[in-house]
């Protein structure tokens, strides 16, 4: 439950709605969560469910995003962010993709590549060449997107990379075009 506290505290601070009491309470929860999170880091970088090798790609990308966001509101070990980013980059294939045997889903390689590229781009510490290769892979394989979930992951990666890029705009327009409105609700097909 640490990540929601991080995001809420960041929002409250950025909108100047925070109070010292609220910050102290949120930081207490974030500190507890951070102490728990660091035990899941695997020697050499990345994260796993029990902190034992091998590191898991999805958990490592998620961990990178959480710790990078946490660094905006709480002191963290910056070296952990860099180790995690370095480990993720080391897992990239020559074609710019990432794949994981940990989760088998339709469009898995495209979804995995989008998620890891998004995490690296959002962290701001990643090797720019690795992110660029991931973006090139997403652009090349974009037409393989079959559902709204994968398209949203691709869109998040592209927005984190360059929100003003014309290809990013195209993907966002495609995502908006897939929305289904029904009975006052909006959803995307999966």
CSV table of C-alpha atoms in Angstrom, one decimal:
chain,number,residue,atom,x,y,z
A,1,UNK,CA,0.0,0.0,0.0
A,2,UNK,CA,3.0,2.3,-0.2
A,3,UNK,CA,2.6,3.4,-3.8
A,4,UNK,CA,-0.8,5.0,-3.4
A,5,UNK,CA,0.6,7.0,-0.4
A,6,UNK,CA,3.5,8.1,-2.6
A,7,UNK,CA,1.2,9.2,-5.4
A,8,UNK,CA,-1.2,11.0,-3.1
A,9,UNK,CA,1.5,12.9,-1.2
A,10,UNK,CA,3.2,13.9,-4.5
A,11,UNK,CA,-0.2,15.2,-5.8
A,12,UNK,CA,-1.0,17.1,-2.6
A,13,UNK,CA,2.5,18.7,-2.5
A,14,UNK,CA,2.3,19.6,-6.2
A,15,UNK,CA,-1.1,21.2,-5.8
A,16,UNK,CA,-0.1,22.9,-2.5
A,17,UNK,CA,-2.9,21.1,-0.6
A,18,UNK,CA,-0.6,19.3,1.8
A,19,UNK,CA,-0.3,20.0,5.6
A,20,UNK,CA,2.6,19.2,7.8
A,21,UNK,CA,0.5,16.7,9.8
A,22,UNK,CA,-0.6,14.9,6.6
A,23,UNK,CA,3.0,14.9,5.3
A,24,UNK,CA,4.3,13.4,8.5
A,25,UNK,CA,1.7,10.6,8.5
A,26,UNK,CA,2.2,9.8,4.8
A,27,UNK,CA,6.0,9.8,5.3
A,28,UNK,CA,5.6,7.4,8.2
A,29,UNK,CA,3.6,5.0,5.9
A,30,UNK,CA,6.1,5.5,3.0
A,31,UNK,CA,9.0,4.8,5.3
A,32,UNK,CA,7.5,1.5,6.4
A,33,UNK,CA,6.8,0.5,2.8
A,34,UNK,CA,10.2,1.5,1.6
A,35,UNK,CA,11.8,-0.6,4.3
A,36,UNK,CA,9.7,-3.6,3.2
A,37,UNK,CA,10.4,-2.9,-0.5
A,38,UNK,CA,14.2,-2.8,-0.3
A,39,UNK,CA,14.3,-6.5,1.0
A,40,UNK,CA,12.9,-7.6,-2.4
A,41,UNK,CA,15.9,-6.3,-4.3
A,42,UNK,CA,18.0,-9.0,-5.8
A,43,UNK,CA,21.8,-8.8,-5.7
A,44,UNK,CA,22.9,-7.3,-9.0
A,45,UNK,CA,19.7,-5.4,-9.6
A,46,UNK,CA,16.0,-6.0,-10.1
A,47,UNK,CA,13.3,-7.3,-7.8
A,48,UNK,CA,11.8,-10.7,-7.1
A,49,UNK,CA,8.9,-11.8,-4.8
A,50,UNK,CA,11.3,-13.0,-2.1
A,51,UNK,CA,14.5,-11.0,-2.9
A,52,UNK,CA,16.2,-14.1,-4.2
A,53,UNK,CA,17.5,-14.6,-7.7
A,54,UNK,CA,16.4,-14.5,-10.4
A,55,UNK,CA,14.9,-11.0,-10.6
A,56,UNK,CA,11.5,-10.8,-12.3
A,57,UNK,CA,11.2,-8.4,-15.2
A,58,UNK,CA,7.6,-7.1,-14.4
A,59,UNK,CA,8.4,-6.7,-10.7
A,60,UNK,CA,11.6,-4.9,-11.5
A,61,UNK,CA,9.9,-2.4,-13.9
A,62,UNK,CA,7.2,-1.8,-11.3
A,63,UNK,CA,9.8,-1.4,-8.5
A,64,UNK,CA,11.7,1.1,-10.7
A,65,UNK,CA,8.5,3.2,-11.2
A,66,UNK,CA,7.6,3.1,-7.5
A,67,UNK,CA,11.0,4.0,-6.2
A,68,UNK,CA,11.4,6.7,-8.8
A,69,UNK,CA,8.1,8.2,-7.9
A,70,UNK,CA,8.9,7.8,-4.2
A,71,UNK,CA,12.1,9.8,-4.7
A,72,UNK,CA,10.0,12.9,-5.4
A,73,UNK,CA,8.6,12.9,-1.9
A,74,UNK,CA,10.9,10.7,0.3
A,75,UNK,CA,14.6,10.1,0.5
A,76,UNK,CA,15.6,6.9,-1.2
A,77,UNK,CA,18.8,5.1,-2.2
A,78,UNK,CA,19.4,6.6,-5.7
A,79,UNK,CA,21.8,3.8,-6.4
A,80,UNK,CA,19.0,1.3,-6.1
A,81,UNK,CA,17.1,3.2,-8.9
A,82,UNK,CA,20.2,3.1,-11.1
A,83,UNK,CA,20.9,-0.6,-10.4
A,84,UNK,CA,17.3,-1.5,-11.3
A,85,UNK,CA,17.4,0.6,-14.5
A,86,UNK,CA,20.8,-1.0,-15.4
A,87,UNK,CA,19.4,-4.5,-14.8
A,88,UNK,CA,16.3,-3.8,-16.9
A,89,UNK,CA,18.5,-2.5,-19.7
A,90,UNK,CA,20.7,-5.6,-19.5
A,91,UNK,CA,17.6,-7.7,-20.2
A,92,UNK,CA,16.7,-5.9,-23.5
A,93,UNK,CA,17.0,-8.0,-26.7
A,94,UNK,CA,18.9,-6.7,-29.7
A,95,UNK,CA,15.7,-5.8,-31.5
A,96,UNK,CA,14.8,-3.4,-28.6
A,97,UNK,CA,12.2,-5.7,-27.1
A,98,UNK,CA,11.8,-7.2,-23.7
A,99,UNK,CA,10.1,-10.5,-23.0
A,100,UNK,CA,9.3,-12.4,-19.9
A,101,UNK,CA,8.5,-16.0,-19.3
A,102,UNK,CA,7.0,-15.0,-16.0
A,103,UNK,CA,3.6,-14.0,-17.4
A,104,UNK,CA,2.0,-15.5,-20.5
A,105,UNK,CA,-0.6,-13.3,-22.0
A,106,UNK,CA,-1.7,-12.4,-25.6
A,107,UNK,CA,0.6,-9.7,-27.0
A,108,UNK,CA,3.0,-10.5,-24.2
A,109,UNK,CA,6.2,-9.3,-25.8
A,110,UNK,CA,4.6,-6.1,-27.0
A,111,UNK,CA,3.0,-5.5,-23.6
A,112,UNK,CA,6.2,-6.3,-21.8
A,113,UNK,CA,8.3,-4.0,-24.0
A,114,UNK,CA,5.8,-1.2,-23.5
A,115,UNK,CA,5.7,-1.6,-19.7
A,116,UNK,CA,9.5,-1.8,-19.3
A,117,UNK,CA,10.1,1.1,-21.8
A,118,UNK,CA,7.5,3.1,-19.8
A,119,UNK,CA,9.3,2.4,-16.5
A,120,UNK,CA,12.7,3.3,-17.9
A,121,UNK,CA,11.4,6.5,-19.5
A,122,UNK,CA,9.5,7.6,-16.4
A,123,UNK,CA,12.5,7.0,-14.1
A,124,UNK,CA,14.6,9.5,-15.9
A,125,UNK,CA,17.8,7.6,-15.1
A,126,UNK,CA,17.7,5.1,-17.9
A,127,UNK,CA,20.1,4.8,-20.8
A,128,UNK,CA,18.5,6.9,-23.5
A,129,UNK,CA,19.6,4.4,-26.2
A,130,UNK,CA,17.7,1.6,-24.5
A,131,UNK,CA,14.6,3.7,-24.3
A,132,UNK,CA,14.9,4.7,-27.9
A,133,UNK,CA,15.3,1.1,-29.0
A,134,UNK,CA,12.2,0.2,-27.0
A,135,UNK,CA,10.3,3.0,-28.6
A,136,UNK,CA,11.5,1.9,-32.1
A,137,UNK,CA,10.3,-1.6,-31.3
A,138,UNK,CA,6.9,-0.3,-30.2
A,139,UNK,CA,6.5,1.8,-33.3
A,140,UNK,CA,7.5,-1.1,-35.6
A,141,UNK,CA,5.1,-3.6,-33.9
A,142,UNK,CA,2.3,-1.2,-33.0
A,143,UNK,CA,-0.1,-2.7,-35.6
A,144,UNK,CA,0.0,-6.0,-33.6
A,145,UNK,CA,-1.9,-4.3,-30.7
A,146,UNK,CA,-5.2,-6.3,-30.3
A,147,UNK,CA,-6.7,-4.9,-27.2
A,148,UNK,CA,-7.1,-1.7,-25.2
A,149,UNK,CA,-4.9,-2.8,-22.3
A,150,UNK,CA,-1.8,-3.3,-24.5
A,151,UNK,CA,-2.6,-0.1,-26.5
A,152,UNK,CA,-2.8,1.8,-23.2
A,153,UNK,CA,0.7,0.4,-22.2
A,154,UNK,CA,2.1,1.5,-25.5
A,155,UNK,CA,0.5,4.9,-25.1
A,156,UNK,CA,2.0,5.3,-21.6
A,157,UNK,CA,5.5,4.4,-22.9
A,158,UNK,CA,5.2,6.9,-25.7
A,159,UNK,CA,3.9,9.7,-23.5
A,160,UNK,CA,6.7,9.1,-21.0
A,161,UNK,CA,9.2,9.3,-23.9
A,162,UNK,CA,7.8,12.3,-25.8
A,163,UNK,CA,4.2,13.5,-25.3
A,164,UNK,CA,4.4,15.9,-28.3
A,165,UNK,CA,5.6,13.3,-30.8
A,166,UNK,CA,3.2,12.8,-33.7
A,167,UNK,CA,3.3,9.1,-33.3
A,168,UNK,CA,2.4,9.5,-29.6
A,169,UNK,CA,-0.6,11.6,-30.7
A,170,UNK,CA,-1.6,8.9,-33.2
A,171,UNK,CA,-1.6,6.2,-30.6
A,172,UNK,CA,-3.6,8.3,-28.1
A,173,UNK,CA,-6.1,9.1,-30.9
A,174,UNK,CA,-6.4,5.3,-31.6
A,175,UNK,CA,-6.9,4.6,-27.9
A,176,UNK,CA,-9.6,7.2,-27.6
A,177,UNK,CA,-11.2,5.8,-30.8
A,178,UNK,CA,-11.4,2.3,-29.3
A,179,UNK,CA,-13.4,3.6,-26.3
A,180,UNK,CA,-16.9,2.2,-26.0
A,181,UNK,CA,-19.6,4.4,-24.4
A,182,UNK,CA,-22.5,2.5,-22.8
A,183,UNK,CA,-25.0,3.6,-20.2
A,184,UNK,CA,-22.9,6.6,-19.1
A,185,UNK,CA,-19.7,4.6,-18.7
A,186,UNK,CA,-16.7,4.3,-20.9
A,187,UNK,CA,-14.5,1.2,-21.3
A,188,UNK,CA,-12.1,-0.4,-23.7
A,189,UNK,CA,-12.3,-3.9,-25.2
A,190,UNK,CA,-9.7,-6.4,-24.1
